[in-house]
Short mmCIF file of C-alpha atoms in Angstrom, two decimals:
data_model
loop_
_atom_site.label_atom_id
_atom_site.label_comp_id
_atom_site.label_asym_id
_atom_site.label_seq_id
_atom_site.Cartn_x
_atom_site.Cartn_y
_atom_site.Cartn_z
CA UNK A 1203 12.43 0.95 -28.10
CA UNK A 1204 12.55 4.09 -30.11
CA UNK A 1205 8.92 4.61 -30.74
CA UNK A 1206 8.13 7.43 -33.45
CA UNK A 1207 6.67 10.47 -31.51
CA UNK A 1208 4.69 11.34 -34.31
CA UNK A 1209 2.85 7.72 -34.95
CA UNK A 1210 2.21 8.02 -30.63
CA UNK A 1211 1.19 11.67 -31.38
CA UNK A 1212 -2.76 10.58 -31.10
CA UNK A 1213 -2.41 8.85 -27.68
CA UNK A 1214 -1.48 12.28 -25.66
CA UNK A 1215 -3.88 14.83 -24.40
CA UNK A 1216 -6.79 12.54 -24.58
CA UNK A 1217 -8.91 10.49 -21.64
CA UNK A 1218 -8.93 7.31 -21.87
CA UNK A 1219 -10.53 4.53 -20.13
CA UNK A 1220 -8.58 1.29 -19.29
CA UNK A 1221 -9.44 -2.41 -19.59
CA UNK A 1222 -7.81 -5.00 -18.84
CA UNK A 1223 -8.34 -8.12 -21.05
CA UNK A 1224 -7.56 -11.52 -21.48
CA UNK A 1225 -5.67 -13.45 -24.06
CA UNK A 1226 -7.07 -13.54 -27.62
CA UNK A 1227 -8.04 -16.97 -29.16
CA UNK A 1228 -6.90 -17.54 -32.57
CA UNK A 1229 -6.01 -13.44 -33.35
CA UNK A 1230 -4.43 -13.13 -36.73
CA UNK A 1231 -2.63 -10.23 -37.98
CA UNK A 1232 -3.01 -10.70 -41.53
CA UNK A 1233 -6.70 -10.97 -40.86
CA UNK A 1234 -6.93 -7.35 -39.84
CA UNK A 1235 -8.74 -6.07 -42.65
CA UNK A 1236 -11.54 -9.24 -42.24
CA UNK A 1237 -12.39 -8.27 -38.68
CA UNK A 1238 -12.80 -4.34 -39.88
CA UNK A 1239 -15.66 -5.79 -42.17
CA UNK A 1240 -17.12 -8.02 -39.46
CA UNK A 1241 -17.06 -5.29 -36.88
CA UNK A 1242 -18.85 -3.01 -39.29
CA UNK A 1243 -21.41 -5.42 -39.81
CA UNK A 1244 -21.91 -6.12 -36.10
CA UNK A 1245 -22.11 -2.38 -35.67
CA UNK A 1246 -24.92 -2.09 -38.21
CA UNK A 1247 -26.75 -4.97 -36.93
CA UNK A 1248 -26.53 -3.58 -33.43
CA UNK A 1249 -28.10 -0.50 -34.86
CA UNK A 1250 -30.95 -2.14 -36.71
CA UNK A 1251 -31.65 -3.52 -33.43
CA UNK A 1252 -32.47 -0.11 -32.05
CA UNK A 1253 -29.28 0.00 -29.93
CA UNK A 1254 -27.62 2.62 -31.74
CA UNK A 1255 -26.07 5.91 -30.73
CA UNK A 1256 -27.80 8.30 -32.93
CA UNK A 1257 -31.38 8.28 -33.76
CA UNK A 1258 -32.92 9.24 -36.93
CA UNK A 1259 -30.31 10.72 -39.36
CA UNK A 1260 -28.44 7.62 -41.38
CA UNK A 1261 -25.08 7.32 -40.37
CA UNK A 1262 -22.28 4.82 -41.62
CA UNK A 1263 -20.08 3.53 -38.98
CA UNK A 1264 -16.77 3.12 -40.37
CA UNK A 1265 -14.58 0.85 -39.09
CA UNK A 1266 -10.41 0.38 -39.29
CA UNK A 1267 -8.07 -1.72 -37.75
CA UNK A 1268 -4.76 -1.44 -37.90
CA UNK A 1269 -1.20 -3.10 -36.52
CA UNK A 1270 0.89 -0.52 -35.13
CA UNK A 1271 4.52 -2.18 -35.39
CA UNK A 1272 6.61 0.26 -33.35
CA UNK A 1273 3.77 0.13 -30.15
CA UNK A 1274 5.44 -2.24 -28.17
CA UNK A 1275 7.97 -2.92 -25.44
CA UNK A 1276 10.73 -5.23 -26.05
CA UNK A 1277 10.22 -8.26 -29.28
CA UNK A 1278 8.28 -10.49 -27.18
CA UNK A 1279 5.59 -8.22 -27.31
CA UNK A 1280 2.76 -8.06 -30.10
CA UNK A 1281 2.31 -5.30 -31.43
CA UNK A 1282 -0.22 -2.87 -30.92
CA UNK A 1283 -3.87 -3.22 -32.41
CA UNK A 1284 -5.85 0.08 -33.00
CA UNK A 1285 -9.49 -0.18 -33.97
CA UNK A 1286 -10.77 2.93 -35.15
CA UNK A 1287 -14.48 3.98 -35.64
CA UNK A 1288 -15.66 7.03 -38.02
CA UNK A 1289 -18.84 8.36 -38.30
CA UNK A 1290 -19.37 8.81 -42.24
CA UNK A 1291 -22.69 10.85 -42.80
CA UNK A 1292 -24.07 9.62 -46.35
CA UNK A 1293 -26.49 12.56 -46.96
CA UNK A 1294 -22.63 14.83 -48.10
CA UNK A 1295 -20.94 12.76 -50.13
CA UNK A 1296 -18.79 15.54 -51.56
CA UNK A 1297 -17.56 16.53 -48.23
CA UNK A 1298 -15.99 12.91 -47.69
CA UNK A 1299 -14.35 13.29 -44.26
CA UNK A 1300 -15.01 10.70 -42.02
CA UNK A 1301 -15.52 12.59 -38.14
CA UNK A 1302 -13.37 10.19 -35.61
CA UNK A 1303 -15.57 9.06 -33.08
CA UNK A 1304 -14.26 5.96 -31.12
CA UNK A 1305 -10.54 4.89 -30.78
CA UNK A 1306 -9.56 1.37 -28.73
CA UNK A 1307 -6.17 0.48 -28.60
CA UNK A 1308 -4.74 -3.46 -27.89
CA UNK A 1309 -1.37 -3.18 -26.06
CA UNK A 1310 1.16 -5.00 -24.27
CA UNK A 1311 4.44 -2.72 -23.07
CA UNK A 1312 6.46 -5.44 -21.18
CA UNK A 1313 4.02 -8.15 -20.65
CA UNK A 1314 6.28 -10.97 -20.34
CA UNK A 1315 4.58 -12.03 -17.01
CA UNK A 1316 1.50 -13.04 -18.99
CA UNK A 1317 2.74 -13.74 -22.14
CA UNK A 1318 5.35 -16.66 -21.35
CA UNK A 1319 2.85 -18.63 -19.68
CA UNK A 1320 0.47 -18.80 -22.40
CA UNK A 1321 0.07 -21.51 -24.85
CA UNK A 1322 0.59 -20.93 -28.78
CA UNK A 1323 -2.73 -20.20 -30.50
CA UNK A 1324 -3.28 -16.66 -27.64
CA UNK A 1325 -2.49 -13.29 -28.78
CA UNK A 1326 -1.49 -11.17 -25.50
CA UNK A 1327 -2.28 -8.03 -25.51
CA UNK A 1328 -3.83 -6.85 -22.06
CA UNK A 1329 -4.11 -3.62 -21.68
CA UNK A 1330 -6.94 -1.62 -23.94
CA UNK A 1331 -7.33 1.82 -23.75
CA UNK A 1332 -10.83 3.28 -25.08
CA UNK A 1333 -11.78 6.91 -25.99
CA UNK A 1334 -15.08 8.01 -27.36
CA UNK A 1335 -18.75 6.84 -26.53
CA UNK A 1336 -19.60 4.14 -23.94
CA UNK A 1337 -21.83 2.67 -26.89
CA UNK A 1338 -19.18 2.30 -29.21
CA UNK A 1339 -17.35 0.81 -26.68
CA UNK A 1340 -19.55 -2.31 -25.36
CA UNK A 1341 -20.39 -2.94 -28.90
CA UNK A 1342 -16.43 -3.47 -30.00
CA UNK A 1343 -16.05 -5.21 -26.37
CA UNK A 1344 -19.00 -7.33 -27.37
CA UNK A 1345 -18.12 -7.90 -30.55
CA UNK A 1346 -14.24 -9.10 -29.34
CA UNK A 1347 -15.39 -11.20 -26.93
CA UNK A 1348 -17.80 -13.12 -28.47
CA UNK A 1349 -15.01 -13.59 -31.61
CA UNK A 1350 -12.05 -14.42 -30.01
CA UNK A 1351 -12.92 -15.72 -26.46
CA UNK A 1352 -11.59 -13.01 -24.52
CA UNK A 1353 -12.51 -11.09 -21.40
CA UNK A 1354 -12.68 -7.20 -20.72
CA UNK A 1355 -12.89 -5.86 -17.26
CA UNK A 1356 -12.64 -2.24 -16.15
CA UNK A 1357 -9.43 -1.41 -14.11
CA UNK A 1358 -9.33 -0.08 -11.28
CA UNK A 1359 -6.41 1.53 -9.58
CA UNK A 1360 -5.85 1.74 -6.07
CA UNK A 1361 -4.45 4.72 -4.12
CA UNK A 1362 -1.82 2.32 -3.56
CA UNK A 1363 -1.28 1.93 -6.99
CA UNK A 1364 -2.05 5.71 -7.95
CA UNK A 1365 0.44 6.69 -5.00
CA UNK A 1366 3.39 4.47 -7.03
CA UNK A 1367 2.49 6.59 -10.00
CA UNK A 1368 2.52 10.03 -8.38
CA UNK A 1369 6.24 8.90 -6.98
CA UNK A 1370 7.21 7.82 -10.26
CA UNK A 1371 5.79 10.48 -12.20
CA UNK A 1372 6.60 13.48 -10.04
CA UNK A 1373 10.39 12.67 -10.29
CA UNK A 1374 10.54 12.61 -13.86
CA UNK A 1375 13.09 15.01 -15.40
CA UNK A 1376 10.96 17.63 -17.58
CA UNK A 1377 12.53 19.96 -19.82
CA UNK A 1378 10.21 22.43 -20.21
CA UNK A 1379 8.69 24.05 -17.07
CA UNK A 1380 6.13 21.47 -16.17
CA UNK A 1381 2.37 21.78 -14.17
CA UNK A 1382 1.94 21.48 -10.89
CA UNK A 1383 1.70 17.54 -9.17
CA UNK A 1384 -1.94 17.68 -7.96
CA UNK A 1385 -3.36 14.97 -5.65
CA UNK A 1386 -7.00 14.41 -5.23
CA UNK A 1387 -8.37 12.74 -2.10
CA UNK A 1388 -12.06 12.26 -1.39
CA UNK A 1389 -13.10 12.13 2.60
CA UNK A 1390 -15.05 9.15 3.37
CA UNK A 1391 -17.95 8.89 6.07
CA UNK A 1392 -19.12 12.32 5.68
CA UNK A 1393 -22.61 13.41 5.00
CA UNK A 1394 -21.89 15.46 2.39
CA UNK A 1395 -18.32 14.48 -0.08
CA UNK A 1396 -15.96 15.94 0.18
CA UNK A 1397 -12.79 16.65 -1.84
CA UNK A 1398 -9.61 17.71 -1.37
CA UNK A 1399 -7.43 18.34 -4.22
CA UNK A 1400 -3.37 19.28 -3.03
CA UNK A 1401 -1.31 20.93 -5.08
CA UNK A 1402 2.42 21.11 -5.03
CA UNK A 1403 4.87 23.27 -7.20
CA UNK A 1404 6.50 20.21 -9.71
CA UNK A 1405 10.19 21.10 -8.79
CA UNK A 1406 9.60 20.59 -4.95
CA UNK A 1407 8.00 17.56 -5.62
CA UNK A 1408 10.94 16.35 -8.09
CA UNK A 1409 13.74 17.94 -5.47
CA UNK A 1410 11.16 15.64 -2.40
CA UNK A 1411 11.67 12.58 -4.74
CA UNK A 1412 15.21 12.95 -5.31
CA UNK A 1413 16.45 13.03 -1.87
CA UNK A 1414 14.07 9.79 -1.25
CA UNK A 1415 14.89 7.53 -4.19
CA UNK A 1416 18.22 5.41 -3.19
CA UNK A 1417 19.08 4.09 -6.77
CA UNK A 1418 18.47 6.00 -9.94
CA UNK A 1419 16.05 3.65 -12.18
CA UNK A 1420 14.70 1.78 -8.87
CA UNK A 1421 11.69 2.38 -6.95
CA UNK A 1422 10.81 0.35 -3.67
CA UNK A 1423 7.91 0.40 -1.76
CA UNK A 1424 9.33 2.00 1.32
CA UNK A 1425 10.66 5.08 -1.01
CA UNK A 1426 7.23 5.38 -2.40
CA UNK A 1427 5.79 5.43 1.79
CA UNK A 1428 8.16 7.87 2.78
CA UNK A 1429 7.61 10.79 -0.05
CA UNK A 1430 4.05 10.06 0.57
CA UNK A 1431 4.19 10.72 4.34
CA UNK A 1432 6.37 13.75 3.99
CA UNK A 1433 3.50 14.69 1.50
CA UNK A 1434 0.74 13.94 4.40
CA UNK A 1435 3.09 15.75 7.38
CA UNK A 1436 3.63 18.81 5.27
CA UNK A 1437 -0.16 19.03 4.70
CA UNK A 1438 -1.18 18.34 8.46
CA UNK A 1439 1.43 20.76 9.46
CA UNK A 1440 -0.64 23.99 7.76
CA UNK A 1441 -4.14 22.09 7.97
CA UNK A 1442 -4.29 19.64 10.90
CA UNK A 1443 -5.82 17.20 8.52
CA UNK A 1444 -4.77 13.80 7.98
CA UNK A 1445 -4.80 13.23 4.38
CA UNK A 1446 -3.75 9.59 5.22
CA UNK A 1447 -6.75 8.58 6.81
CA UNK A 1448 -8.90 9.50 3.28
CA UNK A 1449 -8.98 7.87 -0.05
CA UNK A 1450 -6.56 9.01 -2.62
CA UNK A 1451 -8.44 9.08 -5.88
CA UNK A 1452 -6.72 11.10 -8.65
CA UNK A 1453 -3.34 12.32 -8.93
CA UNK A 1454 -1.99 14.51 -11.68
CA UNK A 1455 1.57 15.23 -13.20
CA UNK A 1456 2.94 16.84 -16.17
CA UNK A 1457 4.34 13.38 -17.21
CA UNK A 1458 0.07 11.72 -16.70
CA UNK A 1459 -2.48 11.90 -14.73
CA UNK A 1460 -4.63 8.82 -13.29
CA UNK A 1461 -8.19 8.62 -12.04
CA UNK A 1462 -9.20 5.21 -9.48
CA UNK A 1463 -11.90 4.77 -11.81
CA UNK A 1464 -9.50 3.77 -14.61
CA UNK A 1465 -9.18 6.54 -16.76
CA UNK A 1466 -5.92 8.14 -17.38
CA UNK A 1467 -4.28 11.15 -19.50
CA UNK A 1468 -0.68 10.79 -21.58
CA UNK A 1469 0.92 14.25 -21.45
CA UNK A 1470 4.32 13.42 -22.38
CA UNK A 1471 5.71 11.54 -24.78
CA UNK A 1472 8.69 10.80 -23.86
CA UNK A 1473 7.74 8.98 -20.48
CA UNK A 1474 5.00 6.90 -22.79
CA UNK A 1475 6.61 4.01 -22.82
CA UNK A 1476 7.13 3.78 -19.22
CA UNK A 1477 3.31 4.97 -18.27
CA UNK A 1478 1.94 1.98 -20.61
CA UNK A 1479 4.34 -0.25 -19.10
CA UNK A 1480 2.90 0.60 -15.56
CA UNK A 1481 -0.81 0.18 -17.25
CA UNK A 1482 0.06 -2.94 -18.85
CA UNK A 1483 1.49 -4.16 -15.64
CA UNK A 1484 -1.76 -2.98 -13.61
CA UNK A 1485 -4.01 -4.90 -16.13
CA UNK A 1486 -1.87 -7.84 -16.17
CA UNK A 1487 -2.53 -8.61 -12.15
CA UNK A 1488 -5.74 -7.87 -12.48
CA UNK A 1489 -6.05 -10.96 -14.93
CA UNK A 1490 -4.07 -12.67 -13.11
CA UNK B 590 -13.83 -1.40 25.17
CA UNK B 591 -13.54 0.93 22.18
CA UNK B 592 -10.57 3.37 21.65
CA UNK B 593 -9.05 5.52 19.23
CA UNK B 594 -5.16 5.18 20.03
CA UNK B 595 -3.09 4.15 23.01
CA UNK B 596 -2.58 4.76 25.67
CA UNK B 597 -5.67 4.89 27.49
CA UNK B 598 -6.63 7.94 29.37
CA UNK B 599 -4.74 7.22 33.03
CA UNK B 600 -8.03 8.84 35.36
CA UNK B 601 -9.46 5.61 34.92
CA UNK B 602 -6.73 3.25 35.53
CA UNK B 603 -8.28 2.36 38.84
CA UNK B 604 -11.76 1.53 37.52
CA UNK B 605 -10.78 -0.72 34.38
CA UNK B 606 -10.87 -4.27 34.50
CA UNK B 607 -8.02 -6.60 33.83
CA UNK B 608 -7.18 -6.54 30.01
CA UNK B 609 -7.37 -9.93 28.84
CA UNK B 610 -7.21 -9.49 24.72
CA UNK B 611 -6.02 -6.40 22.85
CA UNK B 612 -7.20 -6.33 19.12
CA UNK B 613 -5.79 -3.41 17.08
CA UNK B 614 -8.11 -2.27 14.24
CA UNK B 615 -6.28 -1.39 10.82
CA UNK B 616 -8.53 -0.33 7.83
CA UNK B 617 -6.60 -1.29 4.57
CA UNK B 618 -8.70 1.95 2.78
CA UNK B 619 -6.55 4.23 5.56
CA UNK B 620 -2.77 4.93 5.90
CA UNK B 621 -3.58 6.84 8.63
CA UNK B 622 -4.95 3.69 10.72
CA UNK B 623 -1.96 1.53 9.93
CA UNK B 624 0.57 4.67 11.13
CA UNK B 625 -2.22 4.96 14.83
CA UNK B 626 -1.64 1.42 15.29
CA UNK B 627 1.97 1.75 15.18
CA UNK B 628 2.23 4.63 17.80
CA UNK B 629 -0.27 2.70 19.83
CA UNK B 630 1.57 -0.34 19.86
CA UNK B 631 4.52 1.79 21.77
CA UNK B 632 2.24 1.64 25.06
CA UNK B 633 1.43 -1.88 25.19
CA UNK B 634 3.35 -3.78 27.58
CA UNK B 635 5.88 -6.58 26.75
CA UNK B 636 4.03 -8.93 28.63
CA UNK B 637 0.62 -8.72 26.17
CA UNK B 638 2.90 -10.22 23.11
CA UNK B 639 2.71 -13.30 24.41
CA UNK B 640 -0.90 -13.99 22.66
CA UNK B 641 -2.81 -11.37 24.02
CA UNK B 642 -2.66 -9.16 21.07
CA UNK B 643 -3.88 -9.27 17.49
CA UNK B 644 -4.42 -7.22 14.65
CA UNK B 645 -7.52 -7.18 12.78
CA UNK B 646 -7.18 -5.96 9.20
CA UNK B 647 -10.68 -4.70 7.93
CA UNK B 648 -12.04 -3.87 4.76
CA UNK B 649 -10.05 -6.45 2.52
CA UNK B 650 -13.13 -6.72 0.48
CA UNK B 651 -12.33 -3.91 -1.69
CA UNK B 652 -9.49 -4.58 -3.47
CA UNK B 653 -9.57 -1.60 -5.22
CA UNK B 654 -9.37 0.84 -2.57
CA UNK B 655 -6.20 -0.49 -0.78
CA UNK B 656 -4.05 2.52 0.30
CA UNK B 657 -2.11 -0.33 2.60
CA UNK B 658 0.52 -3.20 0.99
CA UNK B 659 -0.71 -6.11 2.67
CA UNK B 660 2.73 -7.16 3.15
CA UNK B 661 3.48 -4.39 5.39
CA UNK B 662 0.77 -5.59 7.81
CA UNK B 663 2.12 -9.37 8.00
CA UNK B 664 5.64 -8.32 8.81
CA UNK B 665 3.77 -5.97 11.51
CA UNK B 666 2.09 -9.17 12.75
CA UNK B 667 5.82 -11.29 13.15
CA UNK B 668 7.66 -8.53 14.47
CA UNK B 669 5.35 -8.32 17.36
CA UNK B 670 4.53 -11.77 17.42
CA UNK B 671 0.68 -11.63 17.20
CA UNK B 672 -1.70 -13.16 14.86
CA UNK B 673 -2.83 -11.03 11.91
CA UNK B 674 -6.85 -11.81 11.19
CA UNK B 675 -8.49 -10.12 7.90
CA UNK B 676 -11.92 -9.44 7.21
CA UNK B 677 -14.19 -7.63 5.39
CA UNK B 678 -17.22 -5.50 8.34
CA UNK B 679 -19.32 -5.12 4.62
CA UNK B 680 -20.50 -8.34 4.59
CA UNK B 681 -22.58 -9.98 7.29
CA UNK B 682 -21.67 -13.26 7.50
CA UNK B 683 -17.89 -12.37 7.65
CA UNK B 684 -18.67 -10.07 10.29
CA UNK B 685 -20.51 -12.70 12.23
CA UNK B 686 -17.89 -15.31 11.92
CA UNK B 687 -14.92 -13.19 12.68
CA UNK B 688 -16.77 -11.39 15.81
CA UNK B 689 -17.02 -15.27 16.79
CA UNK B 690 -13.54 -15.87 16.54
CA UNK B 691 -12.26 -12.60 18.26
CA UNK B 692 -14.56 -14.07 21.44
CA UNK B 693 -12.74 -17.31 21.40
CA UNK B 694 -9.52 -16.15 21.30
CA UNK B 695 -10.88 -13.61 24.41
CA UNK B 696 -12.15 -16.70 26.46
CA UNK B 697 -8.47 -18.44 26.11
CA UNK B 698 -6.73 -15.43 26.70
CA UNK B 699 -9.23 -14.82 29.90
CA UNK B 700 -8.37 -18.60 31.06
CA UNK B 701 -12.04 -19.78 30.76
CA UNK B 702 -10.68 -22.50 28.42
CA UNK B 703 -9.55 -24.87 30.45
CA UNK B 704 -5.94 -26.66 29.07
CA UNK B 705 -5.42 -23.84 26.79
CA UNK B 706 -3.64 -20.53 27.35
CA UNK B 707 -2.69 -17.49 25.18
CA UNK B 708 0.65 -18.88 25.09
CA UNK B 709 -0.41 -21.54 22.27
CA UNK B 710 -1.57 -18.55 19.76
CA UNK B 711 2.42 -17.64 19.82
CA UNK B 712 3.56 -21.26 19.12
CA UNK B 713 0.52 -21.62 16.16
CA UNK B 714 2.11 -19.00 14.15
CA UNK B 715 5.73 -20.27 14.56
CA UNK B 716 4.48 -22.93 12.84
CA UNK B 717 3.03 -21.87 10.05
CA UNK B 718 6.65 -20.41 8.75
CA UNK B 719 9.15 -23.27 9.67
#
């Protein structure tokens, strides 16, 4: 799955916000180019009915969707779909360069678990990734839904979840001298929150993992528990605070970083495929 | 009785009360609780595993903000041999019906049910595997 860095270039370095969503009815590729023009016309209906994003100055939404043949894991994925909105101001013409405002991305990297057990006319791709207004994004959710029978939900991730990823992520083998492995936790039951954001230097965190993980290319949960205790008794040790006891809510690497709220960064693009895989796994049971 | 970990402070070993029912509190949002529970369980005599114990798993209402594989609790719950309950503290009526439970399992283990004992809370969850 040698996906072209450069055509994956436009998914690093940005935050996006993750969906999960549900099978698409009746989703047909060669129809790509039909459901740009419907979109647009949703868009601009939407608008007329005063829920638009700007006010005043006429603005043409432009809309583009487009298969991206390479996004994928293995064949029994589909292909990635990218939707992309532009904001095309009609008052200069001359100047015709459409500003990017909204990107949503359709993927599946690895979804076998949800894609064998589906029947024929469903197009699986479960994991979307959004960047660019909240408007722009409940319109295109609104407008998918209501067209192909599908359902988005925010995902979450748990600091279970977000602890896996820190694991993973920290004991990735970098190249180039990478940022520091930063973990956010918030303290609950306080009158005032409170966060605490830990920072460790990458190679300690990559030498921790390594003398943890049994198997090179396996990760079990108890591996995962004990770098994250070691983690927790190194940070007691100087602070006498139990970071165990609060809610792990962001963690950063210089492979990606991950917010519980849903929204994630791609820094690297050779661990891409991998990340996505973990996202499309994460949206997967949440359907499920 | 309310406490944070085991064992209990010994000063006041001569005015407690025969301990009938020990329920060990483990909030799924908290590592930290699951790792107390396991140091606490170190003081507990043998003789409590024989129904007197259970674990109470709160907070499963929030699936979002598990920091504990529930997995890892239910193999707690065999290798000791005690019933694992879950519940959610957020929501009233769970609250209510799972406060009600705790107090029936604490008037068996107490012997105020007559023809039932703690022993038959160890040979319900044999069952439930075989």
């Amino acid at each position: 799955e040698n996906v072209d860095p450069q055509k994956t270039a436009f998914l690093l370095r940005k935050a996006w916000t993750l969906y999960s969503v549900t099978p698409l009815y009746r989703f047909h590729r060669a129809r790509l180019r039909d459901y740009a023009r419907l979109l647009s016309a949703f868009i601009a209906a939407e608008k007329q009915k005063g829920l638009a994003v700007e006010v005043g100055v006429e603005l043409d939404i432009k809309v583009a969707v487009s298969s991206l043949a390479d996004l994928r894991g293995s064949e029994r994925d589909q292909a990635a779909v990218l939707v992309q909105l532009s904001l095309r101001s009609r008052a200069s013409s001359r100047n015709s360069e459409d500003k990017l405002v909204w990107l949503g991305l359709f993927c599946s990297m690895y979804g076998d678990d949800l894609s064998q057990n589906v029947p024929e006319d469903f197009t699986c791709l479960p994991l979307f990734l959004t960047h660019g207004a909240e408007s722009y994004t409940s319109m295109v959710g609104s407008w998918f839904q209501k067209t192909f029978d599908c359902c988005f939900r925010r995902l979450a991730i748990s600091p279970l979840n977000l602890s896996w990823m820190v694991a993973m992520w920290a004991g990735c083998k970098l190249d180039r001298a990478a940022s520091a492995v930063e973990l956010v936790f918030s303290v609950p039951h306080l009158s005032q929150p409170l966060d605490i954001s830990y920072a460790i230097h990458p190679e300690d965190a990559k030498a921790l993992w390594d003398t943890v993980q049994k198997t090179p290319g396996e990760i079990t949960q108890e591996e995962v528990d004990v770098f994250m205790d070691c983690l927790y008794a190194h940070f007691h040790r100087h602070f006498k605070i139990h970071l165990s006891a609060a809610k792990l809510v962001k963690v950063s690497t210089a492979v990606a970083s991950a917010h519980c709220d849903g929204i994630v960064k791609l820094l690297h693009s050779q661990y891409l495929p991998g990340v996505l895989m973990l996202l499309t796994e994460l949206a997967i049971s949440q359907i499920q | 009785h309310l406490a944070t970990s085991l064992p209990l402070p010994s000063e006041r070993d001569h005015l407690r009360p025969r301990i009938d029912l020990i329920v060990f509190m483990i909030d799924i949002k908290s590592k930290y609780s699951l790792k107390n529970v396991e140091a606490s369980l170190a003081y507990v005599d043998a003789s409590f595993f024989l129904g007197k114990v259970c674990f109470l798993v709160t907070g499963v209402g929030r699936v979002n903000a598990c920091s504990i594989e529930t997995n890892a609790v239910c193999k707690l719950g065999e290798a000791y041999c005690s019933p694992v309950l879950f519940c959610e503290l957020e929501l009233e009526g769970i609250r209510v019906a799972t406060a009600q439970r705790l107090l029936r399992m604490l008037q068996i283990c107490a012997g105020h049910i007559p023809g039932v004992s703690a022993l038959s809370f160890v040979s319900l969850m044999r069952s439930s595997d075989d």
